[in-house]
mmCIF file of N, CA and C in Angstrom:
data_model
loop_
_atom_site.group_PDB
_atom_site.id
_atom_site.type_symbol
_atom_site.label_atom_id
_atom_site.label_comp_id
_atom_site.label_asym_id
_atom_site.label_seq_id
_atom_site.Cartn_x
_atom_site.Cartn_y
_atom_site.Cartn_z
ATOM 1 N N MET A 1 0.841 -0.995 -0.168
ATOM 2 C CA MET A 1 -0.049 -0.275 -0.142
ATOM 3 C C MET A 1 0.871 1.333 0.036
ATOM 4 N N ARG A 2 0.673 2.073 -0.279
ATOM 5 C CA ARG A 2 1.166 3.728 -0.892
ATOM 6 C C ARG A 2 -0.007 4.525 0.496
ATOM 7 N N ILE A 3 0.913 5.950 0.543
ATOM 8 C CA ILE A 3 0.404 6.664 1.532
ATOM 9 C C ILE A 3 -0.999 7.291 0.651
ATOM 10 N N SER A 4 -0.806 7.110 -1.000
ATOM 11 C CA SER A 4 -1.958 7.966 -1.849
ATOM 12 C C SER A 4 -3.132 7.268 -1.231
ATOM 13 N N ASN A 5 -3.038 6.324 -0.631
ATOM 14 C CA ASN A 5 -4.789 5.533 -0.240
ATOM 15 C C ASN A 5 -4.668 5.907 0.899
ATOM 16 N N CYS A 6 -3.883 6.404 1.314
ATOM 17 C CA CYS A 6 -4.923 6.946 2.511
ATOM 18 C C CYS A 6 -4.937 8.536 2.521
ATOM 19 N N LYS A 7 -5.937 9.022 3.220
ATOM 20 C CA LYS A 7 -6.850 10.170 2.872
ATOM 21 C C LYS A 7 -7.828 10.509 3.922
ATOM 22 N N MET A 8 -7.912 12.166 4.087
ATOM 23 C CA MET A 8 -8.997 12.443 5.121
ATOM 24 C C MET A 8 -10.001 12.373 4.434
ATOM 25 N N ILE A 9 -10.643 12.014 5.173
ATOM 26 C CA ILE A 9 -12.260 11.671 5.235
ATOM 27 C C ILE A 9 -13.163 12.569 5.943
ATOM 28 N N PRO A 10 -14.108 12.937 5.343
ATOM 29 C CA PRO A 10 -15.015 14.178 6.048
ATOM 30 C C PRO A 10 -16.110 13.224 6.902
ATOM 31 N N VAL A 11 -16.064 13.857 8.462
ATOM 32 C CA VAL A 11 -16.817 13.088 8.650
ATOM 33 C C VAL A 11 -19.024 14.137 8.416
ATOM 34 N N GLN A 12 -19.868 13.098 8.418
ATOM 35 C CA GLN A 12 -20.808 13.983 8.596
ATOM 36 C C GLN A 12 -21.324 14.597 9.670
ATOM 37 N N LYS A 13 -21.495 15.666 9.310
ATOM 38 C CA LYS A 13 -22.084 16.988 10.787
ATOM 39 C C LYS A 13 -23.206 17.334 9.883
ATOM 40 N N ILE A 14 -24.204 17.131 11.188
ATOM 41 C CA ILE A 14 -25.559 17.313 11.075
ATOM 42 C C ILE A 14 -25.777 18.576 12.469
ATOM 43 N N THR A 15 -26.088 19.774 12.028
ATOM 44 C CA THR A 15 -26.262 20.779 12.951
ATOM 45 C C THR A 15 -27.216 21.162 12.975
ATOM 46 N N ASP A 16 -28.285 21.999 14.089
ATOM 47 C CA ASP A 16 -28.993 21.933 14.817
ATOM 48 C C ASP A 16 -28.930 23.477 15.862
ATOM 49 N N PRO A 17 -29.971 23.874 15.622
ATOM 50 C CA PRO A 17 -29.412 24.779 17.578
ATOM 51 C C PRO A 17 -28.985 24.937 18.465
ATOM 52 N N ARG A 18 -29.036 23.069 18.402
ATOM 53 C CA ARG A 18 -28.182 22.495 19.976
ATOM 54 C C ARG A 18 -26.963 22.206 19.631
ATOM 55 N N GLY A 19 -26.755 22.322 18.594
ATOM 56 C CA GLY A 19 -24.895 22.055 18.869
ATOM 57 C C GLY A 19 -25.230 20.847 17.365
ATOM 58 N N ASP A 20 -23.825 20.613 17.315
ATOM 59 C CA ASP A 20 -23.371 19.119 16.574
ATOM 60 C C ASP A 20 -22.972 18.465 16.337
ATOM 61 N N ILE A 21 -23.337 17.771 15.833
ATOM 62 C CA ILE A 21 -22.958 16.133 15.366
ATOM 63 C C ILE A 21 -22.630 15.284 14.913
ATOM 64 N N GLY A 22 -21.370 14.444 14.664
ATOM 65 C CA GLY A 22 -20.856 13.883 14.220
ATOM 66 C C GLY A 22 -21.080 12.771 13.805
ATOM 67 N N VAL A 23 -21.275 11.833 12.787
ATOM 68 C CA VAL A 23 -21.656 10.860 12.197
ATOM 69 C C VAL A 23 -20.646 10.337 11.067
ATOM 70 N N ILE A 24 -20.298 8.851 11.708
ATOM 71 C CA ILE A 24 -19.535 8.405 11.115
ATOM 72 C C ILE A 24 -19.952 6.382 10.925
ATOM 73 N N GLU A 25 -20.389 6.163 9.546
ATOM 74 C CA GLU A 25 -20.872 4.308 9.660
ATOM 75 C C GLU A 25 -19.978 3.799 8.910
ATOM 76 N N GLY A 26 -19.434 2.891 9.524
ATOM 77 C CA GLY A 26 -18.627 1.582 8.802
ATOM 78 C C GLY A 26 -19.419 0.940 7.739
ATOM 79 N N GLU A 27 -18.570 1.699 6.967
ATOM 80 C CA GLU A 27 -18.692 0.645 5.347
ATOM 81 C C GLU A 27 -19.490 1.217 4.478
ATOM 82 N N ARG A 28 -19.767 2.217 4.996
ATOM 83 C CA ARG A 28 -20.474 4.086 4.446
ATOM 84 C C ARG A 28 -19.230 5.210 3.844
ATOM 85 N N GLN A 29 -19.403 5.664 5.173
ATOM 86 C CA GLN A 29 -18.393 6.987 4.939
ATOM 87 C C GLN A 29 -17.051 6.061 5.109
ATOM 88 N N ILE A 30 -16.890 5.167 5.552
ATOM 89 C CA ILE A 30 -15.314 4.663 5.994
ATOM 90 C C ILE A 30 -15.413 3.188 5.348
ATOM 91 N N PRO A 31 -14.243 2.737 4.835
ATOM 92 C CA PRO A 31 -14.434 1.454 3.747
ATOM 93 C C PRO A 31 -14.083 0.634 4.552
ATOM 94 N N PHE A 32 -14.813 0.661 5.747
ATOM 95 C CA PHE A 32 -14.314 -1.021 7.095
ATOM 96 C C PHE A 32 -15.644 -0.882 8.295
ATOM 97 N N ALA A 33 -15.806 -2.028 8.622
ATOM 98 C CA ALA A 33 -16.559 -2.168 9.689
ATOM 99 C C ALA A 33 -16.246 -1.643 10.633
ATOM 100 N N ILE A 34 -16.521 -0.929 11.445
ATOM 101 C CA ILE A 34 -15.891 -0.428 12.847
ATOM 102 C C ILE A 34 -15.840 -2.258 13.705
ATOM 103 N N ASN A 35 -14.771 -2.684 14.050
ATOM 104 C CA ASN A 35 -14.791 -3.524 15.689
ATOM 105 C C ASN A 35 -13.937 -3.011 16.541
ATOM 106 N N ARG A 36 -13.569 -2.049 17.045
ATOM 107 C CA ARG A 36 -12.959 -1.720 17.951
ATOM 108 C C ARG A 36 -12.783 0.115 17.691
ATOM 109 N N ILE A 37 -12.952 0.624 18.950
ATOM 110 C CA ILE A 37 -12.951 2.689 19.254
ATOM 111 C C ILE A 37 -11.613 2.583 20.637
ATOM 112 N N TYR A 38 -10.541 3.367 20.358
ATOM 113 C CA TYR A 38 -10.248 3.759 21.238
ATOM 114 C C TYR A 38 -9.636 5.093 20.840
ATOM 115 N N TYR A 39 -8.970 5.687 22.396
ATOM 116 C CA TYR A 39 -8.960 7.031 22.395
ATOM 117 C C TYR A 39 -7.276 7.404 22.994
ATOM 118 N N SER A 40 -6.840 7.946 23.164
ATOM 119 C CA SER A 40 -5.520 8.505 23.419
ATOM 120 C C SER A 40 -5.777 9.854 24.098
ATOM 121 N N TYR A 41 -5.415 10.588 25.325
ATOM 122 C CA TYR A 41 -5.450 12.161 25.807
ATOM 123 C C TYR A 41 -5.085 11.887 27.106
ATOM 124 N N ASN A 42 -4.776 13.102 27.715
ATOM 125 C CA ASN A 42 -3.622 13.975 28.319
ATOM 126 C C ASN A 42 -1.939 13.512 28.111
ATOM 127 N N THR A 43 -1.679 13.103 26.464
ATOM 128 C CA THR A 43 -0.413 12.656 26.014
ATOM 129 C C THR A 43 0.124 14.011 26.420
ATOM 130 N N PRO A 44 1.357 14.035 27.407
ATOM 131 C CA PRO A 44 2.648 14.603 27.883
ATOM 132 C C PRO A 44 3.138 15.498 26.405
ATOM 133 N N GLN A 45 3.346 16.765 26.522
ATOM 134 C CA GLN A 45 4.016 17.299 25.634
ATOM 135 C C GLN A 45 5.212 16.574 24.984
ATOM 136 N N GLY A 46 5.595 16.274 24.060
ATOM 137 C CA GLY A 46 7.217 16.270 23.623
ATOM 138 C C GLY A 46 7.278 14.358 23.273
ATOM 139 N N ILE A 47 6.077 13.915 23.980
ATOM 140 C CA ILE A 47 5.626 12.528 23.362
ATOM 141 C C ILE A 47 5.363 12.451 22.294
ATOM 142 N N ALA A 48 6.015 11.028 21.558
ATOM 143 C CA ALA A 48 5.292 10.223 20.318
ATOM 144 C C ALA A 48 4.423 9.258 20.815
ATOM 145 N N ARG A 49 3.160 9.643 19.886
ATOM 146 C CA ARG A 49 2.470 8.092 19.528
ATOM 147 C C ARG A 49 3.192 7.647 18.321
ATOM 148 N N GLY A 50 1.974 5.823 18.380
ATOM 149 C CA GLY A 50 2.447 5.397 17.229
ATOM 150 C C GLY A 50 3.712 4.425 16.781
ATOM 151 N N GLY A 51 4.194 5.143 16.188
ATOM 152 C CA GLY A 51 5.902 4.477 15.654
ATOM 153 C C GLY A 51 5.603 2.964 15.061
ATOM 154 N N HIS A 52 4.585 2.666 14.661
ATOM 155 C CA HIS A 52 4.575 0.925 14.077
ATOM 156 C C HIS A 52 3.344 1.476 12.812
ATOM 157 N N ALA A 53 3.315 -0.038 12.342
ATOM 158 C CA ALA A 53 2.099 -0.199 11.477
ATOM 159 C C ALA A 53 1.910 -0.840 11.359
ATOM 160 N N HIS A 54 0.609 -1.648 11.181
ATOM 161 C CA HIS A 54 0.082 -2.607 10.168
ATOM 162 C C HIS A 54 -0.048 -3.562 9.171
ATOM 163 N N LYS A 55 -0.479 -4.777 9.355
ATOM 164 C CA LYS A 55 -0.486 -5.709 8.264
ATOM 165 C C LYS A 55 -1.672 -5.939 7.514
ATOM 166 N N LYS A 56 -3.073 -5.745 8.852
ATOM 167 C CA LYS A 56 -3.847 -5.529 7.887
ATOM 168 C C LYS A 56 -4.776 -4.611 8.607
ATOM 169 N N LEU A 57 -4.837 -4.573 9.735
ATOM 170 C CA LEU A 57 -5.499 -3.706 9.885
ATOM 171 C C LEU A 57 -5.658 -2.053 9.225
ATOM 172 N N GLN A 58 -7.257 -1.573 9.394
ATOM 173 C CA GLN A 58 -7.107 -0.101 8.729
ATOM 174 C C GLN A 58 -8.589 0.610 9.567
ATOM 175 N N GLN A 59 -7.456 2.064 9.763
ATOM 176 C CA GLN A 59 -8.192 3.060 10.871
ATOM 177 C C GLN A 59 -8.259 4.118 10.134
ATOM 178 N N LEU A 60 -9.267 4.983 11.086
ATOM 179 C CA LEU A 60 -9.822 6.113 10.993
ATOM 180 C C LEU A 60 -9.245 7.142 12.117
ATOM 181 N N MET A 61 -8.356 8.065 11.970
ATOM 182 C CA MET A 61 -8.065 8.792 13.376
ATOM 183 C C MET A 61 -8.428 9.758 13.204
ATOM 184 N N ILE A 62 -9.400 10.362 14.316
ATOM 185 C CA ILE A 62 -9.974 11.964 14.364
ATOM 186 C C ILE A 62 -9.379 12.645 15.671
ATOM 187 N N ALA A 63 -9.045 13.956 15.434
ATOM 188 C CA ALA A 63 -8.725 15.000 16.542
ATOM 189 C C ALA A 63 -10.203 15.519 17.648
ATOM 190 N N MET A 64 -10.609 14.381 18.082
ATOM 191 C CA MET A 64 -12.125 15.125 19.290
ATOM 192 C C MET A 64 -12.022 16.349 19.528
ATOM 193 N N ALA A 65 -10.486 16.640 20.238
ATOM 194 C CA ALA A 65 -10.617 17.953 20.718
ATOM 195 C C ALA A 65 -8.841 18.354 20.434
ATOM 196 N N GLY A 66 -8.749 19.204 20.390
ATOM 197 C CA GLY A 66 -7.091 19.824 20.453
ATOM 198 C C GLY A 66 -6.517 19.787 18.783
ATOM 199 N N SER A 67 -5.138 19.903 18.896
ATOM 200 C CA SER A 67 -4.689 18.961 17.548
ATOM 201 C C SER A 67 -3.316 17.886 17.453
ATOM 202 N N PHE A 68 -3.255 17.380 16.688
ATOM 203 C CA PHE A 68 -1.623 16.931 16.548
ATOM 204 C C PHE A 68 -1.384 16.472 15.459
ATOM 205 N N ASP A 69 -0.415 16.079 14.820
ATOM 206 C CA ASP A 69 0.349 15.723 13.574
ATOM 207 C C ASP A 69 0.237 13.995 13.741
ATOM 208 N N ILE A 70 0.135 14.170 12.047
ATOM 209 C CA ILE A 70 0.165 12.234 12.156
ATOM 210 C C ILE A 70 1.053 12.555 10.803
ATOM 211 N N MET A 71 2.333 11.588 10.781
ATOM 212 C CA MET A 71 3.071 11.064 9.256
ATOM 213 C C MET A 71 2.911 10.118 9.191
ATOM 214 N N ILE A 72 2.912 9.509 7.906
ATOM 215 C CA ILE A 72 2.589 8.772 7.307
ATOM 216 C C ILE A 72 3.437 7.999 6.229
ATOM 217 N N ASP A 73 3.575 6.788 6.485
ATOM 218 C CA ASP A 73 4.981 6.647 5.658
ATOM 219 C C ASP A 73 5.161 5.372 5.094
ATOM 220 N N ASP A 74 5.113 4.772 3.667
ATOM 221 C CA ASP A 74 4.863 3.870 2.682
ATOM 222 C C ASP A 74 6.390 3.203 2.347
ATOM 223 N N GLY A 75 7.188 3.485 3.030
ATOM 224 C CA GLY A 75 8.563 2.754 2.695
ATOM 225 C C GLY A 75 9.386 3.926 1.681
ATOM 226 N N ASN A 76 8.541 4.426 0.716
ATOM 227 C CA ASN A 76 9.253 5.161 -0.301
ATOM 228 C C ASN A 76 8.757 6.914 -0.375
ATOM 229 N N ALA A 77 7.739 7.048 0.752
ATOM 230 C CA ALA A 77 7.164 8.794 1.213
ATOM 231 C C ALA A 77 6.386 8.844 2.075
ATOM 232 N N GLN A 78 6.662 10.167 2.254
ATOM 233 C CA GLN A 78 5.992 10.330 3.629
ATOM 234 C C GLN A 78 5.306 11.908 3.355
ATOM 235 N N LYS A 79 4.169 12.339 4.377
ATOM 236 C CA LYS A 79 3.317 12.766 4.056
ATOM 237 C C LYS A 79 3.060 13.146 5.936
ATOM 238 N N THR A 80 2.842 14.504 6.142
ATOM 239 C CA THR A 80 2.427 14.340 7.348
ATOM 240 C C THR A 80 0.880 15.665 7.058
ATOM 241 N N TYR A 81 -0.003 15.070 8.020
ATOM 242 C CA TYR A 81 -1.343 16.040 8.212
ATOM 243 C C TYR A 81 -1.499 16.648 9.652
ATOM 244 N N THR A 82 -1.830 17.352 10.006
ATOM 245 C CA THR A 82 -2.228 18.061 11.090
ATOM 246 C C THR A 82 -3.575 17.753 11.153
ATOM 247 N N LEU A 83 -4.197 17.205 12.721
ATOM 248 C CA LEU A 83 -5.565 16.667 12.252
ATOM 249 C C LEU A 83 -5.780 17.991 13.518
ATOM 250 N N SER A 84 -7.248 18.843 13.819
ATOM 251 C CA SER A 84 -7.556 19.890 14.464
ATOM 252 C C SER A 84 -8.888 19.844 14.609
ATOM 253 N N GLN A 85 -9.950 19.353 13.941
ATOM 254 C CA GLN A 85 -11.167 19.188 14.057
ATOM 255 C C GLN A 85 -12.115 18.103 13.810
ATOM 256 N N PRO A 86 -13.022 17.696 14.774
ATOM 257 C CA PRO A 86 -13.358 17.066 14.397
ATOM 258 C C PRO A 86 -14.643 16.126 13.505
ATOM 259 N N CYS A 87 -14.558 17.030 12.701
ATOM 260 C CA CYS A 87 -15.267 16.415 11.317
ATOM 261 C C CYS A 87 -14.445 16.214 9.972
ATOM 262 N N GLN A 88 -13.509 15.540 10.938
ATOM 263 C CA GLN A 88 -12.530 14.990 9.773
ATOM 264 C C GLN A 88 -11.948 14.287 10.425
ATOM 265 N N GLY A 89 -11.352 13.793 9.405
ATOM 266 C CA GLY A 89 -10.145 12.212 10.217
ATOM 267 C C GLY A 89 -9.355 11.573 8.881
ATOM 268 N N LEU A 90 -8.212 11.082 9.155
ATOM 269 C CA LEU A 90 -7.492 10.573 8.363
ATOM 270 C C LEU A 90 -7.969 8.964 8.605
ATOM 271 N N TYR A 91 -7.704 8.335 6.978
ATOM 272 C CA TYR A 91 -8.090 7.172 6.594
ATOM 273 C C TYR A 91 -6.579 6.746 6.803
ATOM 274 N N ILE A 92 -6.177 5.200 7.586
ATOM 275 C CA ILE A 92 -5.015 4.749 7.395
ATOM 276 C C ILE A 92 -5.035 3.244 7.309
ATOM 277 N N CYS A 93 -4.684 3.094 5.675
ATOM 278 C CA CYS A 93 -4.681 1.093 5.008
ATOM 279 C C CYS A 93 -3.808 0.947 5.490
ATOM 280 N N PRO A 94 -3.544 -0.175 5.447
ATOM 281 C CA PRO A 94 -2.400 -1.223 6.001
ATOM 282 C C PRO A 94 -1.368 -1.378 5.296
ATOM 283 N N MET A 95 -0.334 -1.258 5.782
ATOM 284 C CA MET A 95 1.084 -1.945 5.690
ATOM 285 C C MET A 95 1.194 -0.370 5.057
ATOM 286 N N ILE A 96 1.723 0.788 6.195
ATOM 287 C CA ILE A 96 1.555 2.019 6.197
ATOM 288 C C ILE A 96 2.313 2.789 7.914
ATOM 289 N N TRP A 97 3.637 2.843 7.636
ATOM 290 C CA TRP A 97 3.790 3.270 9.258
ATOM 291 C C TRP A 97 3.687 4.979 9.810
ATOM 292 N N ARG A 98 3.406 4.803 10.888
ATOM 293 C CA ARG A 98 2.380 6.020 11.359
ATOM 294 C C ARG A 98 2.824 6.577 12.477
ATOM 295 N N GLU A 99 3.406 8.103 13.118
ATOM 296 C CA GLU A 99 3.704 8.514 13.587
ATOM 297 C C GLU A 99 3.206 9.583 14.403
ATOM 298 N N LEU A 100 2.616 9.953 15.747
ATOM 299 C CA LEU A 100 2.192 11.290 15.670
ATOM 300 C C LEU A 100 2.647 12.049 16.830
ATOM 301 N N THR A 101 2.227 12.818 16.704
ATOM 302 C CA THR A 101 3.745 14.112 17.189
ATOM 303 C C THR A 101 2.741 15.273 17.938
ATOM 304 N N ASN A 102 3.483 16.243 18.599
ATOM 305 C CA ASN A 102 3.155 17.508 18.388
ATOM 306 C C ASN A 102 1.166 17.604 19.434
ATOM 307 N N PHE A 103 1.392 16.951 20.269
ATOM 308 C CA PHE A 103 -0.195 16.799 20.603
ATOM 309 C C PHE A 103 -0.076 18.118 21.766
ATOM 310 N N SER A 104 -1.395 18.735 21.367
ATOM 311 C CA SER A 104 -2.007 20.150 22.357
ATOM 312 C C SER A 104 -2.316 19.281 23.317
ATOM 313 N N PRO A 105 -1.813 20.516 24.385
ATOM 314 C CA PRO A 105 -2.239 20.258 25.635
ATOM 315 C C PRO A 105 -3.581 19.276 25.893
ATOM 316 N N ASP A 106 -5.077 20.063 24.904
ATOM 317 C CA ASP A 106 -6.370 19.682 25.233
ATOM 318 C C ASP A 106 -6.463 17.921 24.325
ATOM 319 N N ALA A 107 -5.820 17.991 23.896
ATOM 320 C CA ALA A 107 -5.858 16.842 22.331
ATOM 321 C C ALA A 107 -6.514 15.431 22.818
ATOM 322 N N ILE A 108 -7.230 14.827 21.965
ATOM 323 C CA ILE A 108 -8.265 13.461 22.054
ATOM 324 C C ILE A 108 -7.969 13.408 20.988
ATOM 325 N N CYS A 109 -7.204 11.677 20.482
ATOM 326 C CA CYS A 109 -7.222 11.188 19.765
ATOM 327 C C CYS A 109 -8.006 9.751 19.767
ATOM 328 N N MET A 110 -9.249 10.241 18.859
ATOM 329 C CA MET A 110 -10.131 8.800 18.505
ATOM 330 C C MET A 110 -9.813 8.190 17.517
ATOM 331 N N VAL A 111 -9.901 6.857 18.334
ATOM 332 C CA VAL A 111 -9.360 5.699 16.407
ATOM 333 C C VAL A 111 -10.575 5.091 16.691
ATOM 334 N N LEU A 112 -11.270 4.155 15.158
ATOM 335 C CA LEU A 112 -11.824 3.696 14.774
ATOM 336 C C LEU A 112 -11.209 2.655 14.212
ATOM 337 N N ALA A 113 -11.326 1.593 14.409
ATOM 338 C CA ALA A 113 -10.370 -0.144 14.084
ATOM 339 C C ALA A 113 -11.164 -0.817 12.995
ATOM 340 N N SER A 114 -10.457 -1.455 12.473
ATOM 341 C CA SER A 114 -11.163 -2.565 11.615
ATOM 342 C C SER A 114 -11.543 -3.962 12.065
ATOM 343 N N GLU A 115 -10.143 -4.184 13.194
ATOM 344 C CA GLU A 115 -9.805 -5.411 13.287
ATOM 345 C C GLU A 115 -9.544 -5.051 15.755
ATOM 346 N N TYR A 116 -10.105 -6.374 15.811
ATOM 347 C CA TYR A 116 -9.409 -6.153 17.484
ATOM 348 C C TYR A 116 -8.106 -6.141 17.273
ATOM 349 N N TYR A 117 -7.907 -5.656 18.559
ATOM 350 C CA TYR A 117 -6.194 -5.724 18.962
ATOM 351 C C TYR A 117 -5.943 -7.442 18.660
ATOM 352 N N ASP A 118 -4.746 -7.264 17.767
ATOM 353 C CA ASP A 118 -3.788 -8.077 18.051
ATOM 354 C C ASP A 118 -2.424 -8.263 18.118
ATOM 355 N N GLU A 119 -1.802 -8.072 18.851
ATOM 356 C CA GLU A 119 -0.258 -8.206 18.885
ATOM 357 C C GLU A 119 0.413 -8.509 17.506
ATOM 358 N N ASP A 120 0.283 -9.501 17.207
ATOM 359 C CA ASP A 120 0.899 -10.078 15.777
ATOM 360 C C ASP A 120 0.638 -9.547 14.257
ATOM 361 N N ASP A 121 -0.557 -8.451 14.624
ATOM 362 C CA ASP A 121 -0.475 -7.282 13.254
ATOM 363 C C ASP A 121 0.318 -6.240 13.192
ATOM 364 N N TYR A 122 1.266 -6.277 13.908
ATOM 365 C CA TYR A 122 2.009 -4.859 14.395
ATOM 366 C C TYR A 122 3.358 -5.611 14.066
ATOM 367 N N PHE A 123 3.904 -4.067 13.262
ATOM 368 C CA PHE A 123 5.132 -4.044 12.623
ATOM 369 C C PHE A 123 5.691 -2.925 13.836
ATOM 370 N N ARG A 124 6.340 -3.576 14.363
ATOM 371 C CA ARG A 124 7.021 -2.147 15.637
ATOM 372 C C ARG A 124 8.332 -1.603 15.734
ATOM 373 N N ASP A 125 9.053 -2.329 14.618
ATOM 374 C CA ASP A 125 10.668 -2.083 14.240
ATOM 375 C C ASP A 125 10.360 -1.336 12.650
ATOM 376 N N TYR A 126 10.585 -0.402 12.225
ATOM 377 C CA TYR A 126 10.679 0.254 10.963
ATOM 378 C C TYR A 126 11.843 -0.487 9.738
ATOM 379 N N LYS A 127 12.538 -1.119 10.189
ATOM 380 C CA LYS A 127 13.294 -1.597 9.264
ATOM 381 C C LYS A 127 12.490 -3.432 8.798
ATOM 382 N N GLN A 128 12.049 -4.199 10.413
ATOM 383 C CA GLN A 128 10.956 -5.076 9.619
ATOM 384 C C GLN A 128 10.393 -4.401 8.629
ATOM 385 N N PHE A 129 9.873 -4.048 8.783
ATOM 386 C CA PHE A 129 8.432 -2.830 7.853
ATOM 387 C C PHE A 129 8.737 -3.081 6.649
ATOM 388 N N LEU A 130 9.660 -2.086 6.334
ATOM 389 C CA LEU A 130 10.520 -2.010 5.434
ATOM 390 C C LEU A 130 10.838 -3.422 4.460
ATOM 391 N N GLU A 131 11.395 -4.250 5.032
ATOM 392 C CA GLU A 131 11.941 -5.853 5.056
ATOM 393 C C GLU A 131 10.910 -6.713 3.943
ATOM 394 N N ALA A 132 9.332 -6.509 4.959
ATOM 395 C CA ALA A 132 8.027 -7.383 4.976
ATOM 396 C C ALA A 132 7.375 -6.731 3.787
ATOM 397 N N LYS A 133 7.331 -5.275 3.396
ATOM 398 C CA LYS A 133 6.942 -4.970 2.294
ATOM 399 C C LYS A 133 7.733 -5.371 1.166
ATOM 400 N N LYS A 134 9.314 -5.046 1.256
ATOM 401 C CA LYS A 134 10.107 -5.757 -0.073
ATOM 402 C C LYS A 134 9.373 -6.913 -0.094
ATOM 403 N N ALA A 135 9.749 -7.876 0.809
ATOM 404 C CA ALA A 135 9.751 -9.412 0.443
ATOM 405 C C ALA A 135 8.087 -9.728 -0.712
ATOM 406 N N LEU A 136 7.090 -8.633 0.234
ATOM 407 C CA LEU A 136 5.879 -9.291 0.442
ATOM 408 C C LEU A 136 5.341 -8.245 -1.368
ATOM 409 N N ALA A 137 6.314 -7.818 -1.977
ATOM 410 C CA ALA A 137 6.137 -7.306 -3.524
ATOM 411 C C ALA A 137 5.512 -6.162 -3.300
ATOM 412 N N ILE A 138 5.261 -5.377 -2.135
ATOM 413 C CA ILE A 138 4.063 -4.471 -1.873
ATOM 414 C C ILE A 138 5.017 -2.796 -2.052
ATOM 415 N N PRO A 139 3.934 -2.016 -3.170
ATOM 416 C CA PRO A 139 4.508 -0.795 -3.530
ATOM 417 C C PRO A 139 4.250 0.100 -2.119
#
C-alpha cells in the first residue's frame, strides 16, 4: 500500500440550534466495519505515539479535541497531516508506518479500527516493516 491510499475523510456533520453531531458509519463513510474504538488523551508535551505499522488493520483517526500531527510513511514517501477538527479524520490503510506528534495539551485522538487488538498484526520495528513490504512486493 502507498500513502496515496490514505486520505482525509469528512465526518458527516448534522447541525441544529442545539449544536453539532458527527456521524460515522462503518462501510459507508469509511471503507471498513468498525470492530474497535479507542482514544488517547493527556499525552505529555514532546511525547510521540504510534511508531508502528499494521499488516491488515485499517483505521480512521480523528482529533476529537485539540490537535496533533500524523506522519504516514509507505517506505518510499512520507506525508504529514495536522488533525484539529472533529469533522474530519485520516484514513490509514494497512502497511503504512505512522507516528503521532505535536499533541496540544487538550488533544484527544479517537481511533476507529477495523480489527480487534492483535499484537501479531503490528510491525514495531521500521526496518522489519520495510523488509516485509519488500518481501511481499507491496508497492
